[in-house]
Short mmCIF file of C-alpha atoms in Angstrom, two decimals:
data_model
loop_
_atom_site.label_atom_id
_atom_site.label_comp_id
_atom_site.label_asym_id
_atom_site.label_seq_id
_atom_site.Cartn_x
_atom_site.Cartn_y
_atom_site.Cartn_z
CA MET A 277 -69.99 223.36 9.61
CA LYS A 278 -69.51 219.60 9.84
CA ASN A 279 -72.57 217.47 9.30
CA ILE A 280 -72.46 213.99 10.76
CA ASN A 281 -74.89 212.45 8.27
CA ILE A 282 -72.84 212.86 5.13
CA SER A 283 -72.61 209.65 3.15
CA ASN A 284 -69.37 207.78 2.86
CA ASN A 285 -69.56 208.11 -0.94
CA VAL A 286 -69.47 211.89 -0.67
CA ILE A 287 -66.53 211.78 1.72
CA ARG A 288 -64.67 209.44 -0.66
CA ARG A 289 -65.14 211.88 -3.54
CA MET A 290 -63.68 214.83 -1.60
CA PRO A 291 -60.02 213.75 -2.07
CA ARG A 292 -60.73 213.31 -5.81
CA TYR A 293 -62.01 216.90 -5.97
CA LEU A 294 -58.97 218.09 -4.06
CA SER A 295 -56.63 216.36 -6.46
CA LYS A 296 -58.47 217.73 -9.52
CA LEU A 297 -58.45 221.26 -8.07
CA ASP A 298 -54.70 221.05 -7.49
CA GLU A 299 -54.20 219.91 -11.06
CA LEU A 300 -56.34 222.77 -12.40
CA ARG A 301 -54.64 225.38 -10.22
CA ALA A 302 -51.22 224.13 -11.31
CA ALA A 303 -52.43 224.75 -14.88
CA GLY A 304 -53.35 228.33 -13.98
CA VAL A 305 -57.15 227.90 -13.75
CA GLU A 306 -58.80 230.13 -11.11
CA ARG A 307 -62.51 229.51 -11.53
CA ILE A 308 -64.60 226.63 -12.86
CA SER A 309 -68.27 225.89 -13.41
CA SER A 310 -69.86 222.71 -12.07
CA ASN A 311 -70.51 221.78 -15.72
CA GLU A 312 -66.86 221.92 -16.64
CA LEU A 313 -65.69 220.28 -13.39
CA GLY A 314 -68.23 217.53 -13.98
CA ASN A 315 -66.96 216.98 -17.52
CA GLN A 316 -63.42 216.61 -16.33
CA MET A 317 -64.30 214.23 -13.52
CA GLY A 318 -66.95 212.11 -15.18
CA LEU A 319 -69.66 213.38 -12.80
CA THR A 320 -72.87 215.26 -13.53
CA PRO A 321 -72.96 218.97 -12.56
CA SER A 322 -75.91 218.31 -10.25
CA GLN A 323 -73.95 215.57 -8.49
CA ILE A 324 -71.15 218.05 -7.87
CA ARG A 325 -73.49 220.75 -6.58
CA GLN A 326 -75.15 218.17 -4.34
CA ASP A 327 -71.81 216.94 -2.97
CA PHE A 328 -70.69 220.43 -2.01
CA SER A 329 -74.09 221.45 -0.68
CA CYS A 330 -73.68 218.82 2.08
CA PHE A 331 -71.16 221.15 3.67
CA GLY A 332 -72.73 224.55 2.93
CA GLU A 333 -72.78 226.84 -0.08
CA PHE A 334 -69.50 227.30 -1.94
CA GLY A 335 -70.27 228.33 -5.50
CA GLN A 336 -71.96 231.48 -6.70
CA GLN A 337 -74.86 230.89 -9.08
CA GLY A 338 -73.63 231.67 -12.60
CA TYR A 339 -70.06 232.39 -11.54
CA GLY A 340 -68.83 228.90 -10.81
CA TYR A 341 -66.39 227.98 -8.09
CA ASN A 342 -63.33 229.93 -7.08
CA LEU A 343 -60.72 227.18 -6.95
CA ALA A 344 -58.59 228.64 -4.16
CA SER A 345 -61.49 229.06 -1.76
CA LEU A 346 -63.08 225.76 -2.76
CA ARG A 347 -59.81 224.03 -2.01
CA ARG A 348 -59.60 225.72 1.40
CA GLU A 349 -63.12 224.59 2.21
CA ILE A 350 -62.46 220.98 1.23
CA ALA A 351 -59.21 220.94 3.18
CA THR A 352 -61.06 222.17 6.27
CA ILE A 353 -63.86 219.64 5.79
CA LEU A 354 -61.32 216.83 5.59
CA GLY A 355 -59.50 218.07 8.70
CA MET A 356 -56.24 218.77 6.87
CA ASP A 357 -55.63 221.84 9.05
CA ARG A 358 -55.73 219.87 12.30
CA GLY A 359 -52.02 219.12 12.42
CA TYR A 360 -52.43 215.45 13.29
CA GLN A 361 -49.25 213.50 13.94
CA MET A 362 -48.41 210.04 12.66
CA VAL A 363 -45.98 207.15 12.98
CA VAL A 364 -45.33 204.20 10.67
CA ILE A 365 -45.21 200.76 12.32
CA GLY A 366 -43.06 198.42 10.22
CA ALA A 367 -40.35 199.62 7.83
CA GLY A 368 -40.53 196.69 5.39
CA ASN A 369 -41.57 197.11 1.76
CA ILE A 370 -44.87 198.91 2.25
CA GLY A 371 -43.64 200.93 5.22
CA ARG A 372 -40.56 201.92 3.26
CA ALA A 373 -42.66 202.95 0.26
CA LEU A 374 -44.64 205.29 2.54
CA LEU A 375 -41.56 206.60 4.35
CA ASP A 376 -39.57 207.31 1.20
CA HIS A 377 -42.24 208.33 -1.28
CA PHE A 378 -45.48 209.37 0.38
CA ASN A 379 -46.07 213.05 1.05
CA PHE A 380 -47.68 213.08 4.50
CA GLU A 381 -47.49 216.88 4.80
CA ASN A 382 -49.57 217.23 1.63
CA CYS A 383 -52.37 215.40 3.43
CA GLY A 384 -51.93 217.58 6.51
CA PHE A 385 -50.04 215.04 8.63
CA HIS A 386 -46.73 215.38 10.38
CA LEU A 387 -44.70 212.18 10.26
CA LEU A 388 -42.80 211.73 13.53
CA ALA A 389 -41.08 208.35 13.41
CA ALA A 390 -41.10 204.78 12.18
CA PHE A 391 -40.74 201.59 14.25
CA ASP A 392 -39.28 198.24 13.33
CA VAL A 393 -37.85 195.14 14.99
CA ASP A 394 -34.90 194.85 12.59
CA GLU A 395 -31.65 195.72 14.44
CA ARG A 396 -30.08 196.86 11.16
CA LEU A 397 -32.76 199.54 10.73
CA ILE A 398 -33.13 200.72 14.34
CA GLY A 399 -31.22 203.96 14.91
CA THR A 400 -31.06 204.88 11.22
CA THR A 401 -33.09 207.62 9.55
CA THR A 402 -35.05 207.60 6.32
CA LYS A 403 -34.22 209.66 3.22
CA THR A 404 -36.37 212.46 4.60
CA GLY A 405 -34.77 212.35 8.04
CA VAL A 406 -37.44 210.38 9.90
CA PRO A 407 -35.91 208.24 12.69
CA ILE A 408 -36.51 204.48 12.71
CA CYS A 409 -36.96 203.43 16.33
CA ASP A 410 -37.08 200.14 18.18
CA ALA A 411 -40.57 198.62 18.03
CA ARG A 412 -40.21 197.66 21.70
CA ASP A 413 -40.30 201.37 22.56
CA ILE A 414 -43.67 202.11 20.94
CA TYR A 415 -45.57 202.45 24.22
CA ASP A 416 -42.97 204.72 25.81
CA TYR A 417 -42.69 206.85 22.69
CA PHE A 418 -46.45 207.44 22.67
CA GLN A 419 -46.31 208.61 26.29
CA ASN A 420 -43.83 211.34 25.32
CA HIS A 421 -45.30 212.36 21.96
CA GLN A 422 -48.76 213.21 20.71
CA VAL A 423 -49.31 210.41 18.20
CA ASP A 424 -52.71 210.55 16.53
CA VAL A 425 -52.41 207.93 13.80
CA ALA A 426 -50.39 204.75 13.28
CA ALA A 427 -49.86 203.43 9.76
CA LEU A 428 -49.77 199.66 10.24
CA CYS A 429 -47.32 198.09 7.80
CA VAL A 430 -46.33 194.92 9.66
CA PRO A 431 -46.60 191.37 8.27
CA THR A 432 -50.14 189.95 8.33
CA GLU A 433 -49.46 187.56 11.19
CA GLN A 434 -48.40 190.45 13.45
CA ALA A 435 -51.30 192.71 12.51
CA LYS A 436 -53.58 192.08 15.51
CA ALA A 437 -50.80 192.35 18.08
CA ALA A 438 -49.48 195.57 16.55
CA ALA A 439 -52.99 197.04 16.45
CA GLN A 440 -53.55 196.16 20.10
CA GLU A 441 -50.26 197.74 21.04
CA VAL A 442 -50.86 201.11 19.35
CA ILE A 443 -54.43 201.22 20.69
CA ARG A 444 -53.17 200.55 24.22
CA ALA A 445 -50.60 203.32 23.66
CA GLY A 446 -53.45 205.73 22.87
CA VAL A 447 -53.65 206.12 19.11
CA LYS A 448 -56.85 207.67 17.70
CA ALA A 449 -56.76 206.07 14.26
CA ILE A 450 -55.15 203.17 12.42
CA TRP A 451 -54.25 203.28 8.73
CA ASN A 452 -54.14 199.59 8.00
CA PHE A 453 -52.00 198.03 5.24
CA THR A 454 -51.83 194.53 6.73
CA ASN A 455 -54.50 193.00 4.48
CA VAL A 456 -56.46 191.78 7.52
CA THR A 457 -59.12 193.46 9.60
CA THR A 458 -57.63 194.69 12.85
CA SER A 459 -60.91 195.53 14.56
CA LEU A 460 -61.38 194.23 18.06
CA PRO A 461 -64.61 193.94 20.05
CA GLU A 462 -66.37 197.31 19.94
CA ASP A 463 -64.68 198.57 23.07
CA ASP A 464 -62.69 201.31 21.42
CA ASN A 465 -63.29 204.52 19.52
CA VAL A 466 -60.34 204.09 17.22
CA VAL A 467 -60.99 205.08 13.61
CA ARG A 468 -59.85 202.49 11.04
CA GLU A 469 -59.09 202.90 7.41
CA ASP A 470 -58.07 199.76 5.57
CA ILE A 471 -56.22 199.49 2.29
CA PHE A 472 -57.01 195.95 1.20
CA PHE A 473 -55.07 195.19 -1.96
CA SER A 474 -57.05 192.01 -2.62
CA ASP A 475 -60.42 193.82 -2.49
CA SER A 476 -59.17 196.25 -5.08
CA LEU A 477 -57.82 193.51 -7.33
CA LEU A 478 -61.05 191.51 -7.09
CA ALA A 479 -63.08 194.57 -8.09
CA LEU A 480 -60.75 195.06 -11.05
CA GLU A 481 -61.28 191.42 -11.98
CA TYR A 482 -65.06 191.87 -11.94
CA TYR A 483 -64.99 194.94 -14.15
CA MET A 484 -62.49 193.33 -16.50
CA ALA A 485 -64.61 190.18 -16.86
CA GLU A 486 -67.68 192.33 -17.47
CA THR A 487 -65.93 194.39 -20.15
CA ILE A 488 -64.60 191.30 -21.89
CA ASP A 489 -68.03 189.63 -21.84
CA GLN A 490 -69.69 192.72 -23.30
CA GLU A 491 -67.14 192.94 -26.08
CA ALA A 492 -67.62 189.27 -26.88
CA LYS A 493 -71.39 189.79 -27.07
CA ARG A 494 -71.00 192.76 -29.37
CA ALA A 495 -68.63 190.79 -31.59
CA ALA A 496 -71.09 187.89 -31.74
CA ARG A 497 -73.93 190.24 -32.71
CA ARG A 498 -71.80 191.80 -35.42
CA SER A 499 -70.93 188.43 -36.92
CA GLN A 500 -74.62 187.40 -36.91
CA LEU A 501 -75.52 190.53 -38.83
CA GLN A 502 -72.97 189.85 -41.54
CA MET B 248 -75.91 185.46 -14.67
CA LYS B 249 -74.03 188.74 -14.78
CA ASN B 250 -76.08 191.89 -14.58
CA ILE B 251 -74.48 195.02 -15.94
CA ASN B 252 -76.43 197.43 -13.74
CA ILE B 253 -75.10 196.36 -10.38
CA SER B 254 -73.92 199.31 -8.31
CA ASN B 255 -70.28 199.79 -7.56
CA ASN B 256 -71.04 199.65 -3.83
CA VAL B 257 -72.37 196.11 -4.18
CA ILE B 258 -69.32 195.05 -6.18
CA ARG B 259 -67.03 196.55 -3.53
CA ARG B 260 -68.75 194.54 -0.79
CA MET B 261 -68.28 191.21 -2.61
CA PRO B 262 -64.58 190.83 -1.66
CA ARG B 263 -65.52 191.59 1.97
CA TYR B 264 -68.10 188.77 1.88
CA LEU B 265 -65.52 186.48 0.33
CA SER B 266 -63.01 187.23 3.05
CA LYS B 267 -65.61 186.74 5.81
CA LEU B 268 -66.75 183.43 4.28
CA ASP B 269 -63.16 182.18 4.18
CA GLU B 270 -62.72 183.13 7.83
CA LEU B 271 -65.94 181.33 8.81
CA ARG B 272 -65.10 178.24 6.78
CA ALA B 273 -61.63 178.10 8.33
CA ALA B 274 -63.42 178.07 11.71
CA GLY B 275 -65.53 175.09 10.59
CA VAL B 276 -68.81 176.93 9.91
CA GLU B 277 -70.83 175.43 7.03
CA ARG B 278 -74.04 177.43 7.00
CA ILE B 279 -75.03 180.92 8.14
CA SER B 280 -78.20 183.02 8.25
CA SER B 281 -78.25 186.53 6.80
CA ASN B 282 -78.95 187.75 10.37
CA GLU B 283 -75.78 186.24 11.72
CA LEU B 284 -73.67 187.22 8.69
CA GLY B 285 -75.01 190.75 9.04
CA ASN B 286 -74.09 190.86 12.72
CA GLN B 287 -70.56 189.82 11.98
CA MET B 288 -70.12 192.30 9.16
CA GLY B 289 -71.95 195.32 10.50
CA LEU B 290 -74.62 195.11 7.78
CA THR B 291 -78.37 194.59 8.06
CA PRO B 292 -79.74 191.18 6.99
CA SER B 293 -81.91 192.86 4.35
CA GLN B 294 -78.85 194.60 2.92
CA ILE B 295 -77.14 191.23 2.60
CA ARG B 296 -80.16 189.60 0.96
CA GLN B 297 -80.41 192.55 -1.40
CA ASP B 298 -76.72 192.38 -2.33
CA PHE B 299 -76.90 188.71 -3.21
CA SER B 300 -80.24 189.03 -5.00
CA CYS B 301 -78.51 191.24 -7.60
CA PHE B 302 -76.88 188.09 -8.93
CA GLY B 303 -79.69 185.57 -8.48
CA GLU B 304 -81.00 183.53 -5.58
CA PHE B 305 -78.42 181.90 -3.32
CA GLY B 306 -79.98 181.34 0.10
CA GLN B 307 -82.87 179.09 1.01
CA GLN B 308 -85.59 180.78 3.03
CA GLY B 309 -85.21 179.69 6.64
CA TYR B 310 -82.06 177.65 6.02
CA GLY B 311 -79.52 180.40 5.52
CA TYR B 312 -76.60 180.25 3.15
CA ASN B 313 -74.41 177.25 2.48
CA LEU B 314 -70.94 178.80 2.75
CA ALA B 315 -69.20 176.56 0.21
CA SER B 316 -71.73 177.22 -2.54
CA LEU B 317 -72.05 180.91 -1.66
CA ARG B 318 -68.29 181.24 -1.96
CA ARG B 319 -68.31 179.52 -5.35
CA GLU B 320 -71.02 181.88 -6.58
CA ILE B 321 -69.15 184.99 -5.42
CA ALA B 322 -65.91 183.75 -6.95
CA THR B 323 -67.69 183.24 -10.28
CA ILE B 324 -69.35 186.65 -10.08
CA LEU B 325 -65.99 188.29 -9.49
CA GLY B 326 -64.40 186.39 -12.38
CA MET B 327 -61.91 184.53 -10.19
CA ASP B 328 -62.24 181.42 -12.37
CA ARG B 329 -61.19 183.20 -15.55
CA GLY B 330 -57.47 182.49 -15.17
CA TYR B 331 -56.34 186.00 -16.00
CA GLN B 332 -52.60 186.57 -16.21
CA MET B 333 -50.70 189.49 -14.73
CA VAL B 334 -47.33 191.24 -14.68
CA VAL B 335 -45.89 193.78 -12.24
CA ILE B 336 -44.27 196.88 -13.76
CA GLY B 337 -41.67 198.28 -11.36
CA ALA B 338 -39.95 196.20 -8.69
CA GLY B 339 -39.32 199.03 -6.22
CA ASN B 340 -40.88 199.11 -2.75
CA ILE B 341 -44.52 198.69 -3.69
CA GLY B 342 -43.79 196.30 -6.54
CA ARG B 343 -41.60 194.26 -4.24
CA ALA B 344 -44.28 194.17 -1.55
CA LEU B 345 -46.69 192.71 -4.11
CA LEU B 346 -44.14 190.29 -5.57
CA ASP B 347 -42.98 188.94 -2.21
CA HIS B 348 -46.13 189.07 -0.11
CA PHE B 349 -49.27 189.31 -2.18
CA ASN B 350 -51.13 186.10 -3.01
CA PHE B 351 -52.19 186.60 -6.63
CA GLU B 352 -53.41 183.01 -7.00
CA ASN B 353 -55.85 183.55 -4.13
CA CYS B 354 -57.50 186.26 -6.21
CA GLY B 355 -57.55 184.01 -9.26
CA PHE B 356 -54.59 185.59 -11.07
CA HIS B 357 -51.46 183.97 -12.41
CA LEU B 358 -48.39 186.18 -11.95
CA LEU B 359 -46.09 185.78 -14.95
CA ALA B 360 -43.25 188.26 -14.53
CA ALA B 361 -42.06 191.61 -13.23
CA PHE B 362 -40.27 194.36 -15.15
CA ASP B 363 -37.76 196.94 -13.98
CA VAL B 364 -35.07 199.24 -15.37
CA ASP B 365 -32.54 198.45 -12.62
CA GLU B 366 -29.68 196.37 -14.08
CA ARG B 367 -29.07 194.78 -10.67
CA LEU B 368 -32.61 193.33 -10.63
CA ILE B 369 -32.95 192.29 -14.28
CA GLY B 370 -32.35 188.56 -14.70
CA THR B 371 -33.01 187.73 -11.04
CA THR B 372 -36.11 186.00 -9.70
CA THR B 373 -38.31 186.84 -6.73
CA LYS B 374 -38.71 184.70 -3.61
CA THR B 375 -41.57 182.89 -5.32
CA GLY B 376 -39.63 182.30 -8.54
CA VAL B 377 -41.10 185.09 -10.67
CA PRO B 378 -38.54 186.42 -13.18
CA ILE B 379 -37.66 190.13 -13.18
CA CYS B 380 -37.22 191.19 -16.80
CA ASP B 381 -35.87 194.24 -18.57
CA ALA B 382 -38.51 196.98 -18.82
CA ARG B 383 -37.37 197.64 -22.38
CA ASP B 384 -38.74 194.22 -23.34
CA ILE B 385 -42.31 194.86 -22.17
CA TYR B 386 -43.78 195.17 -25.65
CA ASP B 387 -42.06 192.05 -26.98
CA TYR B 388 -43.00 190.05 -23.90
CA PHE B 389 -46.67 190.94 -24.36
CA GLN B 390 -46.52 189.69 -27.97
CA ASN B 391 -45.41 186.26 -26.77
CA HIS B 392 -47.56 185.95 -23.65
CA GLN B 393 -51.20 186.49 -22.86
CA VAL B 394 -50.96 189.35 -20.36
CA ASP B 395 -54.35 190.56 -19.12
CA VAL B 396 -53.41 192.94 -16.31
CA ALA B 397 -50.43 195.13 -15.47
CA ALA B 398 -49.88 196.24 -11.88
CA LEU B 399 -48.31 199.68 -12.25
CA CYS B 400 -45.76 200.26 -9.48
CA VAL B 401 -43.43 202.76 -11.13
CA PRO B 402 -42.51 206.19 -9.70
CA THR B 403 -45.21 208.84 -10.16
CA GLU B 404 -43.33 210.73 -12.85
CA GLN B 405 -43.17 207.60 -15.03
CA ALA B 406 -46.80 206.63 -14.52
CA LYS B 407 -48.28 208.00 -17.76
CA ALA B 408 -45.50 206.64 -19.97
CA ALA B 409 -45.70 203.20 -18.37
CA ALA B 410 -49.49 203.17 -18.73
CA GLN B 411 -49.23 204.11 -22.41
CA GLU B 412 -46.68 201.38 -22.98
CA VAL B 413 -48.73 198.53 -21.46
CA ILE B 414 -51.87 199.75 -23.24
CA ARG B 415 -50.01 199.80 -26.55
CA ALA B 416 -48.80 196.29 -25.76
CA GLY B 417 -52.40 195.15 -25.39
CA VAL B 418 -53.21 194.97 -21.69
CA LYS B 419 -56.91 194.78 -20.72
CA ALA B 420 -56.65 196.31 -17.26
CA ILE B 421 -54.30 198.41 -15.16
CA TRP B 422 -53.98 198.07 -11.39
CA ASN B 423 -52.55 201.45 -10.57
CA PHE B 424 -50.37 202.14 -7.53
CA THR B 425 -48.68 205.28 -8.88
CA ASN B 426 -50.84 207.77 -6.95
CA VAL B 427 -51.79 209.56 -10.17
CA THR B 428 -54.61 208.97 -12.61
CA THR B 429 -53.32 207.19 -15.69
CA SER B 430 -56.44 207.62 -17.82
CA LEU B 431 -55.94 208.91 -21.31
CA PRO B 432 -58.54 210.36 -23.68
CA GLU B 433 -61.45 207.91 -23.90
CA ASP B 434 -59.96 206.03 -26.81
CA ASP B 435 -59.38 202.79 -24.98
CA ASN B 436 -61.39 200.10 -23.25
CA VAL B 437 -58.81 199.43 -20.60
CA VAL B 438 -60.23 198.83 -17.11
CA ARG B 439 -58.52 200.85 -14.38
CA GLU B 440 -58.42 200.28 -10.67
CA ASP B 441 -56.53 202.85 -8.65
CA ILE B 442 -55.15 202.46 -5.16
CA PHE B 443 -54.66 206.07 -4.09
CA PHE B 444 -52.99 206.12 -0.70
CA SER B 445 -53.68 209.82 -0.21
CA ASP B 446 -57.43 209.42 -0.81
CA SER B 447 -57.54 206.77 1.86
CA LEU B 448 -55.53 208.86 4.33
CA LEU B 449 -57.72 211.92 3.74
CA ALA B 450 -60.86 209.89 4.40
CA LEU B 451 -59.29 208.62 7.60
CA GLU B 452 -58.50 212.22 8.57
CA TYR B 453 -62.13 213.24 8.04
CA TYR B 454 -63.51 210.43 10.17
CA MET B 455 -60.90 211.01 12.86
CA ALA B 456 -61.68 214.75 13.01
CA GLU B 457 -65.39 213.93 13.19
CA THR B 458 -64.91 211.42 16.01
CA ILE B 459 -62.73 213.82 17.99
CA ASP B 460 -65.23 216.67 17.55
CA GLN B 461 -68.11 214.49 18.71
CA GLU B 462 -66.21 213.37 21.77
CA ALA B 463 -65.35 216.97 22.61
CA LYS B 464 -69.03 217.93 22.32
CA ARG B 465 -70.08 215.08 24.59
CA ALA B 466 -67.44 216.05 27.13
CA ALA B 467 -68.62 219.67 27.04
CA ARG B 468 -72.23 218.60 27.62
CA ARG B 469 -71.20 216.41 30.51
CA SER B 470 -69.29 219.22 32.19
CA GLN B 471 -72.29 221.59 31.75
CA LEU B 472 -74.53 219.07 33.50
CA GLN B 473 -72.26 218.79 36.50
#
């Protein structure tokens, strides 16, 4: 039921729906109208119906959405039932935050191992029992395990080399935390997803500046009227 | 020159332009056509012209963009010249990654301090000389310093309480790394920018599943033809 022409914006909203559905189900809600879901998410009901219609028909006219089945559909759309396997490259601050606090299983991923160059870390396991292996063994490890995704958490200056290494070892996707683009000439089919902290902070800065300017304008208008 | 009706997608591309311009300038490039910039960024030239036209006219027909002045314009649009000041709440893994490795000044922010509850961290300074203060002093600190943004890096279960505290203390924006929404009833004007790791990973999963399915289909077609 997957449609290849679905816009990136729709795809990006799917995890937000998932998270809202989980919150509602935890609160005991079983069914919700697109009106009510829209209210809670700051979206219009027609936007919601349009988003879901990209993937087929979920809701029943007049009855709203059954949360359990809607959640199953979204999980399938996102590929959460595929059982993809993942490793974390780099067990520094960001890598450690993922290893100790991020729930990979909740997103449908199985976390196999982490890799680092630090002798003090190699051979240890994380809080959740994930082994930290020698980064020199990445290629060999990938030959003996089905590794679908590598989370890249190495220092910026090692980003390109680490990306090349996991691609050579056969990874299908890179989850990139290095703050630099790791894309190489278009000779590979590797999916990339970047988390650029600076892009996020700059967007925040824009919206903050805009809000402050608007408030200043309103204040100026008010003082003129007095 | 700020226009309040600019789409979020345009705003989100601005930091990507900025980063590309910095890369080009570091390589000695001074001027670039929208064709060439588009090629390098995977965007059409008309998309690029359209993006920039939201904020006024930058390029000169037939001469392309002067990188130095284009960069200045984008920096102004994003508010990078406003001198906003920031603190980091929580000096655990994510907080520490920001404190030790993230270049706040590059984004136009001045990092004042970090806050934590851990007695072993309170009173120390980071690698770059930023003091780590007692989280119980957040409110008082904000009364004596102009703090515009708080980066929220506390554990998930403390996210709401920490958000409430910095809002009460007068923050204008929250940069949220807690993996949960911190928004309260619409009684505040605080700008939020969330970095949800799970949303990013789920989007990656979707695109990976899609790529794998398409490759499987192509392989099936090829084997039928043989």
